[in-house]
Tab-separated table of C-alpha atoms and ligand atoms in Angstrom:
chain	number	residue	atom	x	y	z
A	704	MET	CA	0.055	-0.070	0.049
A	705	GLY	CA	1.144	3.630	-0.210
A	706	GLU	CA	3.180	5.085	-2.870
A	707	MET	CA	2.378	2.610	-5.567
A	708	SER	CA	-1.506	2.227	-4.892
A	709	TRP	CA	-2.371	5.487	-6.585
A	710	PRO	CA	-2.798	5.743	-9.618
A	711	SER	CA	-4.025	2.239	-10.651
A	712	GLU	CA	-2.816	0.964	-14.118
A	713	SER	CA	-6.531	1.126	-15.154
A	714	GLU	CA	-6.884	4.927	-14.072
A	715	LEU	CA	-3.749	5.617	-16.162
A	716	ASN	CA	-5.149	3.844	-19.257
A	717	PHE	CA	-8.264	5.417	-19.158
A	718	ILE	CA	-6.919	8.796	-19.171
A	719	LYS	CA	-4.301	8.081	-21.658
A	720	THR	CA	-6.892	6.451	-24.295
A	721	LYS	CA	-9.004	9.537	-23.731
A	722	VAL	CA	-6.238	11.804	-24.525
A	723	ALA	CA	-5.105	10.117	-27.590
A	724	GLU	CA	-8.714	9.756	-28.760
A	725	MET	CA	-9.284	13.758	-28.188
A	726	SER	CA	-5.911	14.908	-29.724
A	727	GLY	CA	-5.748	12.336	-32.410
A	728	ARG	CA	-2.176	11.362	-30.925
A	729	ASP	CA	-0.651	8.098	-30.367
A	730	VAL	CA	-1.324	6.855	-26.839
A	731	ARG	CA	2.527	6.517	-26.089
A	732	GLU	CA	2.874	10.126	-26.503
A	733	VAL	CA	0.542	10.924	-23.607
A	734	ARG	CA	1.999	12.376	-20.401
A	735	VAL	CA	0.433	12.199	-17.203
A	736	VAL	CA	0.666	14.633	-14.185
A	737	LEU	CA	0.043	13.361	-10.784
A	738	SER	CA	-0.828	15.709	-8.323
A	739	PRO	CA	-1.772	14.648	-5.101
A	740	TYR	CA	-4.176	15.803	-2.320
A	741	ARG	CA	-2.678	16.988	0.819
A	742	ILE	CA	-3.513	17.167	4.466
A	743	CYS	CA	-1.931	19.287	7.042
A	744	PRO	CA	-1.975	17.458	10.415
A	745	LEU	CA	-0.539	20.222	12.389
A	746	GLY	CA	-0.454	24.192	11.248
A	747	ALA	CA	-3.826	25.165	10.398
A	748	HIS	CA	-4.415	28.505	9.193
A	749	ILE	CA	-0.954	30.012	10.177
A	750	ASP	CA	0.454	29.825	6.810
A	751	HIS	CA	-0.671	33.070	5.649
A	752	GLN	CA	0.614	34.589	8.815
A	753	GLY	CA	4.092	33.200	8.192
A	754	GLY	CA	3.807	30.372	10.396
A	755	THR	CA	5.406	26.893	10.290
A	756	VAL	CA	3.472	24.207	9.068
A	757	SER	CA	3.455	20.405	8.750
A	758	ALA	CA	1.669	18.278	5.929
A	759	LEU	CA	1.604	15.104	3.711
A	760	THR	CA	0.133	13.949	0.692
A	761	ILE	CA	-2.449	11.075	0.306
A	762	ASN	CA	-2.586	8.620	-2.013
A	763	LYS	CA	-5.344	10.225	-4.134
A	764	GLY	CA	-5.258	13.115	-6.491
A	765	ILE	CA	-5.589	14.846	-9.735
A	766	LEU	CA	-4.610	13.151	-12.909
A	767	LEU	CA	-3.990	15.474	-15.984
A	768	GLY	CA	-3.190	13.569	-18.825
A	769	PHE	CA	-1.916	15.710	-21.821
A	770	VAL	CA	0.004	15.961	-24.803
A	771	PRO	CA	1.981	19.055	-25.902
A	772	SER	CA	0.029	20.763	-29.010
A	773	ASN	CA	1.886	21.621	-32.230
A	774	ASP	CA	0.961	25.093	-31.803
A	775	SER	CA	-0.256	27.683	-29.171
A	776	GLN	CA	-3.424	26.114	-28.579
A	777	VAL	CA	-4.870	24.697	-25.282
A	778	VAL	CA	-7.737	22.588	-25.064
A	779	ILE	CA	-8.731	20.747	-21.902
A	780	GLN	CA	-11.620	18.706	-21.041
A	781	SER	CA	-12.648	17.822	-17.291
A	782	GLY	CA	-13.670	14.374	-16.094
A	783	GLN	CA	-16.085	16.382	-13.422
A	784	PHE	CA	-17.385	19.143	-15.407
A	785	ARG	CA	-18.823	19.845	-18.694
A	786	GLY	CA	-17.641	22.075	-21.341
A	787	GLU	CA	-14.265	22.568	-22.892
A	788	VAL	CA	-11.805	25.004	-22.057
A	789	ARG	CA	-9.854	26.745	-25.008
A	790	PHE	CA	-7.450	29.573	-25.226
A	791	CYS	CA	-4.036	30.182	-26.759
A	792	VAL	CA	-0.910	30.515	-24.733
A	793	ASP	CA	-0.119	33.603	-26.576
A	794	GLU	CA	-3.213	35.450	-24.699
A	795	THR	CA	-1.920	37.979	-22.140
A	796	GLN	CA	-3.679	36.580	-18.851
A	797	LEU	CA	-5.230	38.850	-16.483
A	798	PRO	CA	-6.235	38.467	-12.893
A	799	LYS	CA	-9.834	37.476	-12.312
A	800	ASN	CA	-9.800	38.975	-8.604
A	801	ALA	CA	-12.697	41.359	-9.566
A	802	ILE	CA	-15.054	38.829	-10.123
A	803	LYS	CA	-18.023	37.934	-7.920
A	804	TRP	CA	-17.093	34.459	-7.158
A	805	ASN	CA	-20.424	33.054	-6.250
A	806	ASN	CA	-21.800	33.748	-9.556
A	807	PRO	CA	-19.401	31.805	-12.025
A	808	ALA	CA	-21.741	33.283	-15.149
A	809	GLN	CA	-19.929	36.595	-14.371
A	810	SER	CA	-16.541	35.288	-14.605
A	811	ASN	CA	-16.364	35.179	-18.433
A	812	GLY	CA	-18.363	36.693	-21.160
A	813	SER	CA	-18.028	33.702	-23.227
A	814	GLY	CA	-18.486	29.876	-22.675
A	815	SER	CA	-20.682	27.777	-20.393
A	816	VAL	CA	-21.000	28.339	-16.642
A	817	GLU	CA	-18.668	24.980	-16.124
A	818	GLU	CA	-15.854	26.599	-18.565
A	819	CYS	CA	-15.758	29.494	-16.727
A	820	SER	CA	-15.198	28.239	-13.210
A	821	TRP	CA	-12.977	25.215	-13.705
A	822	GLY	CA	-11.039	26.852	-16.888
A	823	ASN	CA	-9.550	29.560	-14.542
A	824	TYR	CA	-6.962	27.323	-12.978
A	825	ALA	CA	-5.286	26.802	-16.478
A	826	ARG	CA	-5.428	30.312	-17.280
A	827	GLY	CA	-4.014	30.937	-13.653
A	828	ALA	CA	-1.082	28.461	-14.484
A	829	LEU	CA	-0.398	30.563	-17.614
A	830	TYR	CA	-0.500	33.834	-15.821
A	831	ALA	CA	1.828	32.894	-13.312
A	832	LEU	CA	4.331	31.371	-15.813
A	833	GLN	CA	4.084	34.437	-17.891
A	834	LYS	CA	4.448	36.865	-14.793
A	835	GLY	CA	7.557	34.878	-13.676
A	836	GLY	CA	8.960	35.609	-17.075
A	837	ASN	CA	8.669	32.282	-18.986
A	838	HIS	CA	8.258	31.843	-22.584
A	839	ILE	CA	5.227	29.733	-23.073
A	840	LYS	CA	5.109	29.040	-26.848
A	841	TRP	CA	3.072	25.359	-27.123
A	842	GLY	CA	-0.223	24.732	-25.451
A	843	ILE	CA	-1.515	21.427	-24.274
A	844	ALA	CA	-4.607	19.038	-25.187
A	845	GLY	CA	-5.579	17.202	-21.994
A	846	LEU	CA	-7.864	15.708	-19.832
A	847	ILE	CA	-8.120	16.745	-16.013
A	848	CYS	CA	-9.687	14.325	-13.683
A	849	GLY	CA	-10.102	14.573	-9.906
A	850	ALA	CA	-10.724	11.560	-7.231
A	851	GLU	CA	-14.585	10.893	-7.541
A	852	GLY	CA	-16.304	12.659	-4.602
A	853	LEU	CA	-13.069	14.342	-3.186
A	854	ASP	CA	-13.458	17.792	-4.812
A	855	SER	CA	-14.426	20.691	-2.381
A	856	SER	CA	-13.359	18.477	0.608
A	857	GLY	CA	-10.746	20.747	2.030
A	858	LEU	CA	-8.315	18.350	0.484
A	859	SER	CA	-6.562	21.018	-1.577
A	860	SER	CA	-8.008	20.095	-4.897
A	861	SER	CA	-7.568	23.628	-6.217
A	862	ALA	CA	-3.701	23.718	-5.465
A	863	ALA	CA	-3.132	20.156	-6.807
A	864	VAL	CA	-5.002	21.424	-10.131
A	865	GLY	CA	-3.132	24.777	-10.379
A	866	VAL	CA	0.083	22.712	-9.764
A	867	ALA	CA	-0.866	20.121	-12.326
A	868	TYR	CA	-1.533	22.640	-14.983
A	869	LEU	CA	1.860	24.358	-14.156
A	870	LEU	CA	3.921	20.897	-14.746
A	871	ALA	CA	1.862	20.147	-17.754
A	872	PHE	CA	2.898	23.396	-19.291
A	873	GLU	CA	6.218	23.379	-17.899
A	874	SER	CA	6.844	19.869	-19.610
A	875	SER	CA	5.097	20.953	-22.729
A	876	ASN	CA	7.613	23.824	-23.371
A	877	ASN	CA	10.768	21.767	-22.040
A	878	LEU	CA	11.231	24.034	-19.150
A	879	THR	CA	12.772	22.894	-15.670
A	880	VAL	CA	11.406	24.393	-12.843
A	881	ASP	CA	12.324	23.722	-9.351
A	882	PRO	CA	9.578	23.206	-6.605
A	883	GLU	CA	10.436	26.271	-4.704
A	884	GLU	CA	9.550	28.291	-8.067
A	885	ASN	CA	6.486	26.289	-8.628
A	886	ILE	CA	5.461	26.987	-4.850
A	887	GLU	CA	5.574	30.728	-5.787
A	888	TYR	CA	3.722	30.113	-9.340
A	889	ASP	CA	0.800	28.627	-7.528
A	890	ARG	CA	0.824	31.618	-4.926
A	891	LEU	CA	0.543	33.778	-7.865
A	892	ILE	CA	-2.521	31.656	-9.220
A	893	GLU	CA	-4.236	31.577	-5.764
A	894	ASN	CA	-3.341	35.065	-4.271
A	895	GLU	CA	-3.146	37.306	-7.638
A	896	TYR	CA	-5.094	35.571	-10.375
A	897	LEU	CA	-8.189	34.313	-8.267
A	898	GLY	CA	-7.901	36.816	-5.156
A	899	LEU	CA	-7.758	34.196	-2.282
A	900	LYS	CA	-5.493	35.556	0.419
A	901	ASN	CA	-4.072	32.010	1.420
A	902	GLY	CA	-0.844	30.893	2.117
A	903	ILE	CA	1.656	28.446	0.609
A	904	LEU	CA	0.720	25.519	2.732
A	905	ASP	CA	-1.031	23.438	-0.018
A	906	GLN	CA	1.376	23.821	-2.844
A	907	SER	CA	4.275	23.233	-0.885
A	908	ALA	CA	2.754	19.814	0.469
A	909	ILE	CA	1.968	18.893	-2.998
A	910	LEU	CA	5.189	19.694	-4.573
A	911	LEU	CA	7.716	18.965	-1.713
A	912	SER	CA	6.211	15.796	-0.077
A	913	SER	CA	7.992	12.372	-0.017
A	914	TYR	CA	6.377	9.282	1.045
A	915	GLY	CA	7.036	8.441	4.645
A	916	CYS	CA	8.103	11.826	5.594
A	917	LEU	CA	6.134	14.664	6.974
A	918	THR	CA	7.037	18.046	5.345
A	919	CYS	CA	7.711	21.036	7.445
A	920	MET	CA	7.735	24.537	5.743
A	921	ASN	CA	8.465	27.862	7.481
A	922	CYS	CA	5.944	30.164	5.613
A	923	LYS	CA	7.954	33.086	6.396
A	924	THR	CA	11.513	31.987	5.366
A	925	LYS	CA	10.466	29.522	2.979
A	926	GLU	CA	12.790	27.109	4.416
A	927	HIS	CA	11.763	23.640	4.617
A	928	LYS	CA	12.647	19.963	5.578
A	929	LEU	CA	11.293	16.702	5.332
A	930	VAL	CA	11.279	15.071	8.628
A	931	ARG	CA	11.695	11.185	8.567
A	932	ALA	CA	10.214	8.962	11.130
A	933	PRO	CA	12.558	6.251	12.781
A	934	ASP	CA	13.210	2.888	11.173
A	935	MET	CA	14.032	4.410	7.762
A	936	ASN	CA	14.428	2.242	5.093
A	937	SER	CA	16.473	4.307	2.309
A	938	ARG	CA	13.912	6.757	1.090
A	939	CYS	CA	10.781	5.287	2.346
A	940	ASN	CA	9.670	4.680	5.989
A	941	ILE	CA	7.910	1.320	5.306
A	942	ARG	CA	7.248	0.550	8.863
A	943	MET	CA	6.119	4.021	10.202
A	944	ASN	CA	3.371	3.987	7.215
A	945	LYS	CA	2.227	0.679	8.052
A	946	LYS	CA	1.512	1.585	11.592
A	947	PHE	CA	-1.561	4.397	10.457
A	948	LYS	CA	-4.063	5.073	7.992
A	949	ILE	CA	-5.344	8.343	7.143
A	950	LEU	CA	-9.249	8.615	7.474
A	951	LEU	CA	-11.231	11.003	5.654
A	952	ALA	CA	-14.585	11.900	6.836
A	953	PHE	CA	-16.511	13.979	4.800
A	954	SER	CA	-19.197	16.292	6.121
A	955	GLY	CA	-21.031	16.539	2.820
A	956	LEU	CA	-21.243	20.273	3.061
A	957	LYS	CA	-19.684	21.549	-0.191
A	958	GLN	CA	-19.043	25.215	-1.036
A	959	ALA	CA	-16.176	26.686	-2.742
A	960	LEU	CA	-13.294	28.433	-0.577
A	961	THR	CA	-13.536	31.422	-2.770
A	962	THR	CA	-17.331	31.776	-2.183
A	963	ASN	CA	-16.879	31.836	1.702
A	964	PRO	CA	-15.806	35.368	2.920
A	965	GLY	CA	-14.867	33.623	6.256
A	966	TYR	CA	-11.222	32.652	4.905
A	967	ASN	CA	-10.316	35.914	3.739
A	968	ARG	CA	-12.029	37.725	6.886
A	969	ARG	CA	-9.824	35.636	9.413
A	970	VAL	CA	-6.561	36.581	7.510
A	971	ALA	CA	-7.740	40.169	7.934
A	972	GLU	CA	-8.424	39.415	11.811
A	973	CYS	CA	-4.939	38.012	12.216
A	974	GLN	CA	-3.171	40.985	10.359
A	975	GLU	CA	-5.446	43.478	12.803
A	976	ALA	CA	-4.170	41.475	15.702
A	977	ALA	CA	-0.486	41.655	14.401
A	978	ARG	CA	-0.691	45.286	13.595
A	979	ILE	CA	-1.842	46.038	17.298
A	980	LEU	CA	0.912	44.048	18.754
A	981	LEU	CA	3.398	45.433	16.698
A	982	GLN	CA	2.449	48.804	17.490
A	983	ALA	CA	2.134	48.138	21.010
A	984	SER	CA	6.021	47.143	21.017
A	985	GLY	CA	7.149	49.850	18.671
A	986	ASN	CA	7.687	47.765	15.766
A	987	GLU	CA	4.805	49.438	13.556
A	988	GLY	CA	7.205	49.624	10.576
A	989	LEU	CA	6.954	45.727	10.083
A	990	ASP	CA	4.626	43.854	7.801
A	991	PRO	CA	1.322	43.224	9.954
A	992	LEU	CA	1.770	39.302	10.055
A	993	LEU	CA	1.713	37.309	13.329
A	994	SER	CA	5.135	35.947	12.401
A	995	ASN	CA	6.566	39.273	12.860
A	996	VAL	CA	5.651	39.395	16.551
A	997	GLU	CA	7.728	37.470	19.001
A	998	SER	CA	5.877	35.469	21.272
A	999	GLU	CA	7.350	37.551	24.317
A	1000	VAL	CA	5.565	40.514	22.788
A	1001	TYR	CA	2.412	38.760	22.262
A	1002	GLU	CA	2.384	37.577	26.032
A	1003	GLU	CA	3.027	41.194	27.181
A	1004	HIS	CA	0.531	42.848	25.098
A	1005	LYS	CA	-2.090	40.233	24.179
A	1006	CYS	CA	-4.539	42.382	26.743
A	1007	LYS	CA	-4.599	45.102	24.308
A	1008	LEU	CA	-6.555	42.913	21.744
A	1009	ASP	CA	-10.250	42.823	21.874
A	1010	PRO	CA	-11.475	39.403	22.644
A	1011	ILE	CA	-12.032	38.147	18.751
A	1012	LEU	CA	-8.533	38.937	17.721
A	1013	ALA	CA	-6.970	37.590	21.087
A	1014	LYS	CA	-8.676	34.137	20.219
A	1015	ARG	CA	-6.858	34.351	16.479
A	1016	ALA	CA	-3.752	35.373	18.056
A	1017	GLU	CA	-4.117	32.657	20.450
A	1018	HIS	CA	-4.590	29.990	17.651
A	1019	TYR	CA	-1.790	31.366	15.670
A	1020	PHE	CA	0.861	31.138	18.760
A	1021	SER	CA	-0.242	28.068	20.118
A	1022	GLU	CA	-0.468	26.342	16.542
A	1023	ASN	CA	3.049	27.297	15.970
A	1024	LYS	CA	3.987	25.549	19.092
A	1025	ARG	CA	2.062	22.443	18.261
A	1026	VAL	CA	3.808	22.180	15.039
A	1027	LEU	CA	7.346	22.268	16.617
A	1028	ASN	CA	6.260	19.498	19.273
A	1029	GLY	CA	4.595	17.626	16.509
A	1030	LEU	CA	7.898	17.298	14.672
A	1031	ASP	CA	9.677	15.795	17.602
A	1032	SER	CA	6.884	13.228	18.000
A	1033	TRP	CA	6.858	12.235	14.392
A	1034	ALA	CA	10.703	11.897	14.299
A	1035	SER	CA	10.401	9.597	17.300
A	1036	GLY	CA	7.722	7.620	15.939
A	1037	ASN	CA	5.193	8.645	18.790
A	1038	LEU	CA	2.090	8.577	16.928
A	1039	GLU	CA	-0.091	8.805	20.299
A	1040	GLU	CA	1.583	12.107	21.106
A	1041	PHE	CA	1.286	13.136	17.660
A	1042	GLY	CA	-2.397	12.451	17.382
A	1043	LYS	CA	-2.947	14.571	20.534
A	1044	LEU	CA	-1.565	17.577	19.215
A	1045	ILE	CA	-3.590	17.113	16.095
A	1046	SER	CA	-6.764	17.070	18.229
A	1047	ALA	CA	-5.697	19.961	20.232
A	1048	SER	CA	-5.087	21.786	16.873
A	1049	GLY	CA	-8.675	20.929	15.826
A	1050	LEU	CA	-10.079	22.230	19.125
A	1051	SER	CA	-8.033	25.271	18.494
A	1052	SER	CA	-9.630	25.918	15.318
A	1053	ILE	CA	-13.029	25.446	16.598
A	1054	GLU	CA	-12.489	27.540	19.647
A	1055	ASN	CA	-9.957	30.128	18.699
A	1056	TYR	CA	-9.949	30.424	15.063
A	1057	GLU	CA	-13.778	29.826	14.951
A	1058	CYS	CA	-13.657	28.375	11.339
A	1059	GLY	CA	-15.876	25.281	11.943
A	1060	SER	CA	-19.588	24.758	10.960
A	1061	GLU	CA	-21.762	22.556	12.964
A	1062	PRO	CA	-21.441	19.255	11.085
A	1063	LEU	CA	-17.748	19.492	10.673
A	1064	ILE	CA	-17.697	20.006	14.636
A	1065	GLN	CA	-19.823	16.899	15.006
A	1066	LEU	CA	-17.679	14.988	12.699
A	1067	TYR	CA	-14.502	16.171	14.698
A	1068	GLU	CA	-16.100	15.147	18.156
A	1069	ILE	CA	-17.134	11.581	16.676
A	1070	LEU	CA	-13.528	11.187	15.159
A	1071	VAL	CA	-11.809	11.832	18.367
A	1072	LYS	CA	-13.582	9.143	20.223
A	1073	ALA	CA	-13.578	6.537	17.460
A	1074	PRO	CA	-11.802	3.264	17.974
A	1075	GLY	CA	-8.166	3.328	17.266
A	1076	VAL	CA	-7.918	7.227	16.275
A	1077	TYR	CA	-4.924	9.017	17.383
A	1078	GLY	CA	-6.081	12.477	16.402
A	1079	ALA	CA	-8.516	14.362	14.263
A	1080	ARG	CA	-9.082	17.979	12.922
A	1081	PHE	CA	-10.699	19.707	10.152
A	1082	SER	CA	-9.149	19.522	6.771
A	1083	GLY	CA	-8.125	22.567	4.700
A	1084	ALA	CA	-10.217	25.908	5.398
A	1085	GLY	CA	-12.512	24.222	7.622
A	1086	PHE	CA	-15.704	25.735	6.687
A	1087	ARG	CA	-16.908	22.748	4.817
A	1088	GLY	CA	-15.420	19.330	3.381
A	1089	CYS	CA	-13.995	17.001	5.370
A	1090	CYS	CA	-12.055	16.004	8.668
A	1091	ILE	CA	-8.843	13.986	8.700
A	1092	ALA	CA	-7.888	11.627	11.421
A	1093	PHE	CA	-4.752	9.382	11.925
A	1094	VAL	CA	-5.702	5.740	13.123
A	1095	ASP	CA	-4.175	2.789	14.049
A	1096	ALA	CA	-4.046	0.867	10.732
A	1097	ASN	CA	-5.361	-2.297	12.155
A	1098	ARG	CA	-8.375	-0.677	13.631
A	1099	ALA	CA	-9.187	1.891	10.598
A	1100	LEU	CA	-12.043	-0.297	9.700
A	1101	ASP	CA	-13.681	-0.303	12.949
A	1102	ALA	CA	-13.101	3.550	13.303
A	1103	ALA	CA	-14.730	4.193	9.736
A	1104	SER	CA	-17.934	2.286	10.344
A	1105	PHE	CA	-18.245	3.960	13.897
A	1106	VAL	CA	-17.801	7.390	12.163
A	1107	LYS	CA	-20.227	6.535	9.605
A	1108	LYS	CA	-22.908	5.439	11.927
A	1109	GLU	CA	-22.764	8.175	14.458
A	1110	TYR	CA	-22.611	11.163	11.688
A	1111	THR	CA	-25.477	9.303	9.984
A	1112	MET	CA	-27.657	9.511	12.916
A	1113	LEU	CA	-26.873	13.247	13.630
A	1114	GLN	CA	-26.854	14.527	10.081
A	1115	PRO	CA	-28.758	11.936	7.687
A	1116	LYS	CA	-29.437	14.432	5.205
A	1117	LEU	CA	-25.677	15.514	4.644
A	1118	ALA	CA	-24.443	11.894	5.219
A	1119	SER	CA	-26.217	10.882	2.199
A	1120	GLN	CA	-24.832	13.743	0.008
A	1121	THR	CA	-21.345	12.374	0.475
A	1122	ASN	CA	-20.241	10.446	-2.467
A	1123	GLU	CA	-22.362	7.422	-2.730
A	1124	GLY	CA	-22.992	7.571	0.924
A	1125	ASN	CA	-19.272	7.003	1.816
A	1126	VAL	CA	-18.890	9.130	4.585
A	1127	VAL	CA	-15.231	7.732	5.207
A	1128	LEU	CA	-12.695	6.813	3.075
A	1129	ILE	CA	-9.418	5.219	4.448
A	1130	CYS	CA	-5.996	6.169	2.561
A	1131	ASP	CA	-2.364	6.048	2.816
A	1132	ALA	CA	0.395	8.592	2.390
A	1133	GLY	CA	1.440	9.739	-0.883
A	1134	ASP	CA	4.215	11.288	-2.749
A	1135	CYS	CA	4.834	14.464	-4.498
A	1136	ALA	CA	3.350	15.931	-7.643
A	1137	ARG	CA	5.309	14.705	-10.876
A	1138	VAL	CA	4.987	14.160	-14.576
A	1139	ILE	CA	4.911	10.506	-15.831
B	814	LIG	C1	-6.396	26.093	2.848
B	814	LIG	C2	-5.696	27.402	2.461
B	814	LIG	C3	-4.145	27.212	2.953
B	814	LIG	C4	-4.380	27.031	4.433
B	814	LIG	C5	-5.491	26.159	4.957
B	814	LIG	C6	-5.487	26.128	6.445
B	814	LIG	O1	-6.359	25.077	2.496
B	814	LIG	O2	-5.535	27.184	1.040
B	814	LIG	O3	-3.214	28.293	2.538
B	814	LIG	O4	-4.464	28.447	4.972
B	814	LIG	O5	-6.546	26.307	4.276
B	814	LIG	O6	-4.685	25.570	7.022
């Protein structure tokens, strides 16, 4: 299990055959980008403030089958959405951040509604590459497919899609781009092209992760490392990865991050807290980011924050500590301790960051008492989507049926809206994004 279990041969054959059919090219010419989804066990909602985060990928994600075009044309179809995206790589792409996100029909004067919303990531990738000074001459003909039922789940499918397009354009244009540059390009897609004020957690996880390791990223300095658990066997820590499984527990709530003002509002609250703390300590010249506030300064001046800002700041400072402690627990293979920190992080998201919603909080509460679960928390932005849990591999099935039963009792309607009623999916850790 693990690294080699995704994608399956049949998934790869399906996508290659489809791309060969749509482009009229030989199936052997088709390249495939694997762009995995990510989870963030510790370090939620602190990336946009320059905090230190931990992440790993799972063995599910986005597949983008493509062939380089013989000209500048981009033609993309989707396994999930109707319509076809068409544009030329020599068109200059302009940011979309003036769009009213909850009305995709306004996002583009032409094409279907579906085309408008999902095509933006391909255009955003071109925007980022153009902004980075790259000469993109060749387009792509491709088919993009997400894992069934996992979009809008808080597993960062949007960053996985953005990264997939970046890698496909780079491959078609023979560009060698290192992961750090692609992290920045994906930031341009999300922050500038789409107008979401998020941090670099998602794409860092997708681009840097390695099977068996916990990826650690300091979002202020951009320094990163892979933390290996004990008993390493060359590149892969087989033993550690066999000890746990990752549970994805779906709430059935689906709403795109960009339609929810909660995310950007929380970012603004953190910045306001940082501004007040920096001012109180005579550091008003620094950027209003909580990572620019020393923890001693926070302790001394936190009484100056109003109750809401105080909670946001408390989340930031306590979460940073949990990440550092969590890296030690991971490095020593202590899943019990690692799990306790994850659940404490989940509680801080509920009480201090206040980003949950009733169904997600219920799921969290069910997960932390499920058999064999080391720890659980919301995934991603945490307003919708899923919760993640680390669970003893031998008890994963028991935990999954417990969660399904309990959640269905509390939220029958939402539970029935999950992918074919599959409230829980059991996954393994994954690897980084790549082209095969
Ligand atoms: C979303 C954002 C990330 C990060 C997480 C919360 O996934 O895209 O930048 O803030 O939420 O940790």
